[in-house]
Coordinates of C-alpha atoms in Angstrom, one line a residue:
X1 CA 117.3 99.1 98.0
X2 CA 115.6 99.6 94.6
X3 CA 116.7 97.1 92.7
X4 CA 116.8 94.3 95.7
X5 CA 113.0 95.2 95.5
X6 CA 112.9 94.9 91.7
X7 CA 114.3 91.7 91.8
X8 CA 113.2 90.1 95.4
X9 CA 110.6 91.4 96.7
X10 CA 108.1 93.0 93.9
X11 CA 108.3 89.5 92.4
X12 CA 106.5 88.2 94.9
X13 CA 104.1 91.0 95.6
X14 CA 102.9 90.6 92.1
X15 CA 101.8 86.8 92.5
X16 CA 99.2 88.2 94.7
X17 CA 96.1 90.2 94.1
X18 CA 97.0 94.0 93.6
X19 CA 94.2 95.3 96.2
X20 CA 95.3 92.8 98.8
X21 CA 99.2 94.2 98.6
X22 CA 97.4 97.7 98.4
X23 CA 95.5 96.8 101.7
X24 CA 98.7 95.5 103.3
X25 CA 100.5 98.3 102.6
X26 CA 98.7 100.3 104.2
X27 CA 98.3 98.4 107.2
X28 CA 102.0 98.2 107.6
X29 CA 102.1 101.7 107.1
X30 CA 100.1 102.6 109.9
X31 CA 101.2 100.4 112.2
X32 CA 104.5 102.4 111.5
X33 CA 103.5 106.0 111.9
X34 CA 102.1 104.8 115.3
X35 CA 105.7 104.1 116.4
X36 CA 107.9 107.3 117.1
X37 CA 110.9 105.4 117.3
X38 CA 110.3 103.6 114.1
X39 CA 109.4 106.8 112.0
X40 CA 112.4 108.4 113.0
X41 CA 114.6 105.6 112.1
X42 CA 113.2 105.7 108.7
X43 CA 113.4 109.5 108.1
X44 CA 116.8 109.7 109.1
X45 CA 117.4 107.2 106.4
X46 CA 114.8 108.6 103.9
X47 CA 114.1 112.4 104.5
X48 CA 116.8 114.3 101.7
X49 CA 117.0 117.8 103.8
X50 CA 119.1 120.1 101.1
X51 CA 117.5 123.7 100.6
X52 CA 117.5 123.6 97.0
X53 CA 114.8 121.7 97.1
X54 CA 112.5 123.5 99.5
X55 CA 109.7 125.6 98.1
X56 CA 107.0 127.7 99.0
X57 CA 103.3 127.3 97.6
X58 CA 100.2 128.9 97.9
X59 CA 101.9 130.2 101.1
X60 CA 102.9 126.4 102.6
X61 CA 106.2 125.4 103.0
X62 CA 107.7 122.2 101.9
X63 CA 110.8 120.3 102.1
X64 CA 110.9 119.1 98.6
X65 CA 108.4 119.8 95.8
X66 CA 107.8 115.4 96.2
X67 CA 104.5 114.3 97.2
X68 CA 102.0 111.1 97.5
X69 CA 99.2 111.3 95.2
X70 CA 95.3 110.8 96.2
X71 CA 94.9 107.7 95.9
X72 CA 97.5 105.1 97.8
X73 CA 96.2 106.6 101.2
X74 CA 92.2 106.7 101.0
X75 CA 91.7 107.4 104.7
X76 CA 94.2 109.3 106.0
X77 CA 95.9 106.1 107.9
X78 CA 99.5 106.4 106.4
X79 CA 100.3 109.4 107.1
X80 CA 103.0 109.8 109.4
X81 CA 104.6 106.8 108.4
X82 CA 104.7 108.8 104.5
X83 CA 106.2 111.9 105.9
X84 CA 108.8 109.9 107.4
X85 CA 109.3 108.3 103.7
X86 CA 110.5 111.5 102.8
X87 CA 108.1 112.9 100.7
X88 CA 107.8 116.8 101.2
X89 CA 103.6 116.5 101.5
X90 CA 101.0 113.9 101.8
X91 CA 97.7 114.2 99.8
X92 CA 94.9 111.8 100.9
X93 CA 92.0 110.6 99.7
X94 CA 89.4 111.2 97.4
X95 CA 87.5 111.6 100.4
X96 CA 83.5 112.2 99.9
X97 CA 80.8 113.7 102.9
X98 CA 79.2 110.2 103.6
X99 CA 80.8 106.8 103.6
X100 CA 81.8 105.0 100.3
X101 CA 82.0 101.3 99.4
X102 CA 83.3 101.9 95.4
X103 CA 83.3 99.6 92.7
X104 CA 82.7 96.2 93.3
X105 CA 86.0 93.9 93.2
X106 CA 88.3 93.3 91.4
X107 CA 88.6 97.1 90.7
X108 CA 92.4 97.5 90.7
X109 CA 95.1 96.0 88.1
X110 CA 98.1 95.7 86.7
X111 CA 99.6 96.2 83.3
X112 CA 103.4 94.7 83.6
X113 CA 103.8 95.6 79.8
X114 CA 103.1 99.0 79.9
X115 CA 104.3 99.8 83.8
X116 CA 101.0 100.7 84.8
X117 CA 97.8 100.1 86.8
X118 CA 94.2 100.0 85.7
X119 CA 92.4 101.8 88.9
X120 CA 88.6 101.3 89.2
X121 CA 87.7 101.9 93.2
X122 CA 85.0 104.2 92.6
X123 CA 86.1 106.1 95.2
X124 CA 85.7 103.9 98.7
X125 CA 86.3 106.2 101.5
X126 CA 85.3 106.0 105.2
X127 CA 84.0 109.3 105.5
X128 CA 84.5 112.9 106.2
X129 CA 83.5 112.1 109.9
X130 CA 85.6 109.1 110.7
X131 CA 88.7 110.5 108.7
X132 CA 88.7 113.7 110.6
X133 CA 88.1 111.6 113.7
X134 CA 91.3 109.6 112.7
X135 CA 93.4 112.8 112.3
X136 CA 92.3 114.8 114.7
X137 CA 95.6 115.3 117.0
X138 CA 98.0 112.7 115.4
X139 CA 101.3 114.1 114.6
X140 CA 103.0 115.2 111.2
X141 CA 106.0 116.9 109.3
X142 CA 104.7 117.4 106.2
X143 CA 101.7 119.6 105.2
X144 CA 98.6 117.6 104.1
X145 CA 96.4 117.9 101.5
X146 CA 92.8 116.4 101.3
X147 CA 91.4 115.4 98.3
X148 CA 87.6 115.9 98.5
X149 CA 85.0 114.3 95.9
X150 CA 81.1 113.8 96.1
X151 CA 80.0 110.8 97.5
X152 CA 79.8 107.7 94.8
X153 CA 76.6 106.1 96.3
X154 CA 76.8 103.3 93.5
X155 CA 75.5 102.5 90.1
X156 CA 71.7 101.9 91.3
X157 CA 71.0 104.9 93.7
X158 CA 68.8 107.7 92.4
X159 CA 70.2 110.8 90.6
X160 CA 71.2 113.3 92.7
X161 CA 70.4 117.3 92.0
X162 CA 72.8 119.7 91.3
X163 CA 72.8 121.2 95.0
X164 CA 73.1 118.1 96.6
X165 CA 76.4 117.0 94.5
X166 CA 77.9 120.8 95.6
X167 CA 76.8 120.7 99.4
X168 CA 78.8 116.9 99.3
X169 CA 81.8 118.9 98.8
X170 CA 80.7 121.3 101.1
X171 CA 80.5 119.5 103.8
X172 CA 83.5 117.6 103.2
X173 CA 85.2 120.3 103.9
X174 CA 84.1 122.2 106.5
X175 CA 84.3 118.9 108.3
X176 CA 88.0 117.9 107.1
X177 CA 89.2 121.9 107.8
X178 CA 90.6 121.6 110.8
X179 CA 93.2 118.6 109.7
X180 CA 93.7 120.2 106.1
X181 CA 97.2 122.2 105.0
X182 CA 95.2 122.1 101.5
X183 CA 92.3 121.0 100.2
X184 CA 92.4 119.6 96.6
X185 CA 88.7 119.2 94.9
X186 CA 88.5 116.5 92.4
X187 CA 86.4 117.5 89.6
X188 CA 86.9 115.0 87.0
X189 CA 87.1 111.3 88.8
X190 CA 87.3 109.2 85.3
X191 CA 85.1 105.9 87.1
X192 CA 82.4 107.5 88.4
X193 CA 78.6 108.5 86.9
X194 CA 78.5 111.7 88.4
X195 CA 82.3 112.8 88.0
X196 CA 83.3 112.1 84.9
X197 CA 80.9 115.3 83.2
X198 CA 79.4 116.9 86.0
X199 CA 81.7 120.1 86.0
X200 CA 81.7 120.6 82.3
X201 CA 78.5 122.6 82.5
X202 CA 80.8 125.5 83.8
X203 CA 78.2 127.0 86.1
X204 CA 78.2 124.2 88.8
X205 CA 82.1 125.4 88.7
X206 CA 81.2 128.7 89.2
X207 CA 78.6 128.0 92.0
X208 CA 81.1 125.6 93.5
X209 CA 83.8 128.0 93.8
X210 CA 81.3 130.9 95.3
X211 CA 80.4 129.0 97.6
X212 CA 83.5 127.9 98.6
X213 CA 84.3 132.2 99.0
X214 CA 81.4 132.2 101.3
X215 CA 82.3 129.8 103.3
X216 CA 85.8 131.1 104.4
X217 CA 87.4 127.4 104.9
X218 CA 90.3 129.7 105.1
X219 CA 92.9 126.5 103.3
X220 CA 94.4 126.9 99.5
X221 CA 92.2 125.1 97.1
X222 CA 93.5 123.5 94.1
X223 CA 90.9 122.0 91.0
X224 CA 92.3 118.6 90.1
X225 CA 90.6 118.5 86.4
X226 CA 91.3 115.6 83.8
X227 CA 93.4 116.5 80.2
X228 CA 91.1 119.2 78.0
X229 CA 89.9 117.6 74.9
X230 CA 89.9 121.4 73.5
X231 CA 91.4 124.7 73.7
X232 CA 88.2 126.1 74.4
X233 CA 87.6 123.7 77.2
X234 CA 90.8 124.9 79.0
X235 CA 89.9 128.8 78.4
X236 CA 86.4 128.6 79.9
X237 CA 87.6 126.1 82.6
X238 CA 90.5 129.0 83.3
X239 CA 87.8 132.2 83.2
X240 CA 85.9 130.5 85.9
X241 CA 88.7 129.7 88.1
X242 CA 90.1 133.7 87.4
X243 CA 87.3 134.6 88.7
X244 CA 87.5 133.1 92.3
X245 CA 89.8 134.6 94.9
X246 CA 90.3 131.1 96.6
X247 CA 91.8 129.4 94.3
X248 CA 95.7 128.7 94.4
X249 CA 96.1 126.5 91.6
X250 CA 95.5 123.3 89.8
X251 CA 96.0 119.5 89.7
X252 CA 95.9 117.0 86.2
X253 CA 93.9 114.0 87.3
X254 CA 94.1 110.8 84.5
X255 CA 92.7 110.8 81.3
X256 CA 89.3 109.0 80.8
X257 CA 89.6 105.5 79.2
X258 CA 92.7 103.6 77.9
X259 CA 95.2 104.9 75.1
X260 CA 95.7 102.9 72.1
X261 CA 99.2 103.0 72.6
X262 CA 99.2 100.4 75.2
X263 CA 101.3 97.4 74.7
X264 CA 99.1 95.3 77.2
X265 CA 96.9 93.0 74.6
X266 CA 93.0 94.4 73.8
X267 CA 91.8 91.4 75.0
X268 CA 93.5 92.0 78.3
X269 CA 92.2 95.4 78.4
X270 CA 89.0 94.4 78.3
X271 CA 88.7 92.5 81.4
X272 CA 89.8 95.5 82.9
X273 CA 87.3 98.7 83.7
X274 CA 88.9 102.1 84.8
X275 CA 91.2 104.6 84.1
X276 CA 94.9 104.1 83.1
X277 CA 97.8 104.8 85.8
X278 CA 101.5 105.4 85.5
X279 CA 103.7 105.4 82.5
X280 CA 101.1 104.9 80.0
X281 CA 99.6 108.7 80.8
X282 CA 102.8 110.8 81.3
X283 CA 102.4 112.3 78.1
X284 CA 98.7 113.3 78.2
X285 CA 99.6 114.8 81.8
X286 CA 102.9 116.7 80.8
X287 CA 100.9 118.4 77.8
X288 CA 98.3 119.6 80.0
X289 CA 100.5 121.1 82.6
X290 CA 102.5 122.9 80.0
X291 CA 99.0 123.9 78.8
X292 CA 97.8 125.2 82.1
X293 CA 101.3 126.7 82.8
X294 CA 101.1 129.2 79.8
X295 CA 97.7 130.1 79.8
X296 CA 97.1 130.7 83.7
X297 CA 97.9 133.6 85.5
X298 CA 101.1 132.7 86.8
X299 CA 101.3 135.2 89.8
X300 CA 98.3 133.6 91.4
X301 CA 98.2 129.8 90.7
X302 CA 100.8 126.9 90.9
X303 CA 100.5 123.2 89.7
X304 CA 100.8 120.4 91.1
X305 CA 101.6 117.3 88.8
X306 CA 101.3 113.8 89.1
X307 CA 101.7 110.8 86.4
X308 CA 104.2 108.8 85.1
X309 CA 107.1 109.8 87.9
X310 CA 109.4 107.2 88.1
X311 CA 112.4 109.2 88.6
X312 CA 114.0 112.1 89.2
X313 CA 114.2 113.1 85.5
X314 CA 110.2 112.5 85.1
X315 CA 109.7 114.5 88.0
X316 CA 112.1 117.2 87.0
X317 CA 110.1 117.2 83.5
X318 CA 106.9 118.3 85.4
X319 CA 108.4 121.0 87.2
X320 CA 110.3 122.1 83.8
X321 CA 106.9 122.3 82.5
X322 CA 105.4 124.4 84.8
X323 CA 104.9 122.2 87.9
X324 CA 105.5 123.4 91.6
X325 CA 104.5 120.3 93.0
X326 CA 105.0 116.7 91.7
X327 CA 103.6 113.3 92.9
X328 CA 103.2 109.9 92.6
X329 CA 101.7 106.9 93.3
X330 CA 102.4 104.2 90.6
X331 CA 106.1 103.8 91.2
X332 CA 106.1 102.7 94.8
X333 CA 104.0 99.9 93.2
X334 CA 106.9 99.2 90.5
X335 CA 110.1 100.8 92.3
X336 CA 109.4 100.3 95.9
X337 CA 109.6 103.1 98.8
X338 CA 113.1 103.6 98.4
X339 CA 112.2 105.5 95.0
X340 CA 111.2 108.9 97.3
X341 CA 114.7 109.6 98.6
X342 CA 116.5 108.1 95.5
X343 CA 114.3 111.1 93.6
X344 CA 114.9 113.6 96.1
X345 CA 118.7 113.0 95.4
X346 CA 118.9 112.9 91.9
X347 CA 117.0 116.4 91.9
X348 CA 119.5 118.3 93.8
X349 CA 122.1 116.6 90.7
X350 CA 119.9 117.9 88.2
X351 CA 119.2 121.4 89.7
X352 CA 123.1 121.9 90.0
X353 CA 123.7 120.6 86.6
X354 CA 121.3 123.2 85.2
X355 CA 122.8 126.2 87.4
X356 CA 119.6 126.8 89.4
X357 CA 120.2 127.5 93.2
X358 CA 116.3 125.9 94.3
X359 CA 114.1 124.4 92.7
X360 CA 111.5 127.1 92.2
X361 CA 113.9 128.6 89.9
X362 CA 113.4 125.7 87.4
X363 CA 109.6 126.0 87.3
X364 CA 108.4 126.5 83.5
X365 CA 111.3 127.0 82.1
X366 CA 110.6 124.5 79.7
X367 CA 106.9 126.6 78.8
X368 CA 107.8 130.2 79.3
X369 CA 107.6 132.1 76.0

């Protein structure tokens, strides 16, 4: 299946705009999750069910440590239809309090060369309101996560105080509780004003994360934070998080910018706005969860990784570095859907080849001292 899409299909997809297909897909998708039938067709096909990969996290169960990054599903319209895929959880968004339109078009690219994308959205979401509207009731296999963020009200509207930016995520969530396994707060969103700094003054953290305490949304929260540019970064981002009991764990969002590694031409580049997808920030992302891995308090908090996963050896990297959780987004672009069970199977191969009897086993291995 991957390859016939390699060769047939993705050759065609690519002659179109990348937002369009993105659009498409996940029309297609939901048409699909509202068809019991069809959904069990494709899970008996897709769904790898083999205990060595199920795992427990922040008190959730899971299938396999596979999910969908934040990101392909905005609104929380795909996700039946992605459980059925057979990835072990579904995270959605970044969702905001109000109603987002994003970055004006074109906002979303590819880079062939380098088997990436260039993402720009700015964050378009429907809506705390609307998305909890569209989940409320609808079936699924797989625990959920949400991906809150504050809203992006564009380029032109007028600064927003510190209390306002917090009670965004506030409300978010005490609106989204009910559909949430997990809630996942984005803290460093590389193509927005507001999100690329606004949590590096360490006390909005703090009073972030107390209120969150207050509050009692009774769901794990993870802190999805982009690469540290220091090791004093990382230690005063980790002291705050120590010191809140609701935290489970954290998430690597991209890194800011575009690397000078990249084979795609400057001039290319140029035309292009946003943050770097896919292979070209593995590297960035694997360092930082081996980072977070051996300086976190390993009893309370778990990672979950995304980046750069275009098989089951990238994935099995992640967890080898101290990942619980991997995802990814990027490589049903390049690989097709058939790249979630093709995964799933190769990790079972690479758990027994290494002697561990489940995949929890393996985690950190690769960053223990």
């Amino acid at each position: 299946m991957n390859i016939l899409y390699r060769r047939a299909i993705r050759p065609l997809l690519f002659r179109r705009d990348p937002e369009a297909i993105h659009d498409r897909a996940i029309s297609i998708a939901e048409s699909t999750g509202r068809q019991s039938w069809l959904c069990s067709a494709l899970a008996r096909y897709s769904r790898v069910r083999d205990l060595r990969l199920a795992t427990t996290v922040a008190g959730l169960s899971f299938e396999n440590p596979l999910g969908l990054a934040a990101g392909f599903d905005k609104n929380g319209r795909a996700v039946r239809a992605m459980g059925a895929l057979g990835f072990g959880h579904v995270e959605i968004g970044s969702i905001s309090a109000d109603r987002s339109l994003g970055n004006p078009r074109p906002r979303l690219f590819r880079i062939v060369d380098d088997c990436g994308i260039v993402v720009y959205y700015g964050l378009p979401n429907d809506g705390a309101d609307r998305v909890a509207e569209r989940l409320a009731g609808r079936p699924r296999t797989v625990p959920l996560g949400i991906n809150l963020v504050n809203t992006n009200r564009g380029p032109n509207a007028p600064a927003e105080s510190d209390q306002a930016i917090l009670e965004d995520y506030l409300l978010a969530a005490e609106r989204l509780t009910a559909a949430a396994d997990y809630f996942c707060l984005n803290l460093s969103c590389p193509n927005t004003c507001d999100g690329r700094g606004f949590f590096g003054d360490r006390a909005r953290l703090r009073s972030l994360l107390a209120e969150f305490e207050r509050r009692h949304f009774g769901r794990p929260l993870f802190l999805k934070v982009a690469p540290f540019a220091t090791p004093a970064d990382l230690d005063s981002f980790l002291a705050v998080a120590h010191e809140s009991t609701c935290v489970a764990g954290f998430a690597v969002n991209l890194p800011p910018g575009k690397s000078d590694s990249l084979v795609t031409p400057p001039e290319v580049l140029a035309r292009m706005p946003g943050a770097v997808s896919g292979r070209p920030c593995e590297t960035a992302i694997n360092r930082t969860v081996k980072e977070l891995y051996q300086n976190m308090d390993r009893q309370r908090f778990h990672l979950i990784a995304a980046g750069g996963v275009f098989s089951a050896e990238d994935a099995y990297r992640k967890i080898r570095l101290g990942a619980s959780l991997v995802q990814l987004f990027t490589a049903l672009i390049y690989e097709g859907p058939g790249i979630v069970p093709a995964i799933n199977r190769d990790l079972t191969r690479l758990l027994t080849r290494d002697g561990f009897r489940n995949v929890a086993e393996a985690v950190g291995v690769d960053s223990s001292p």
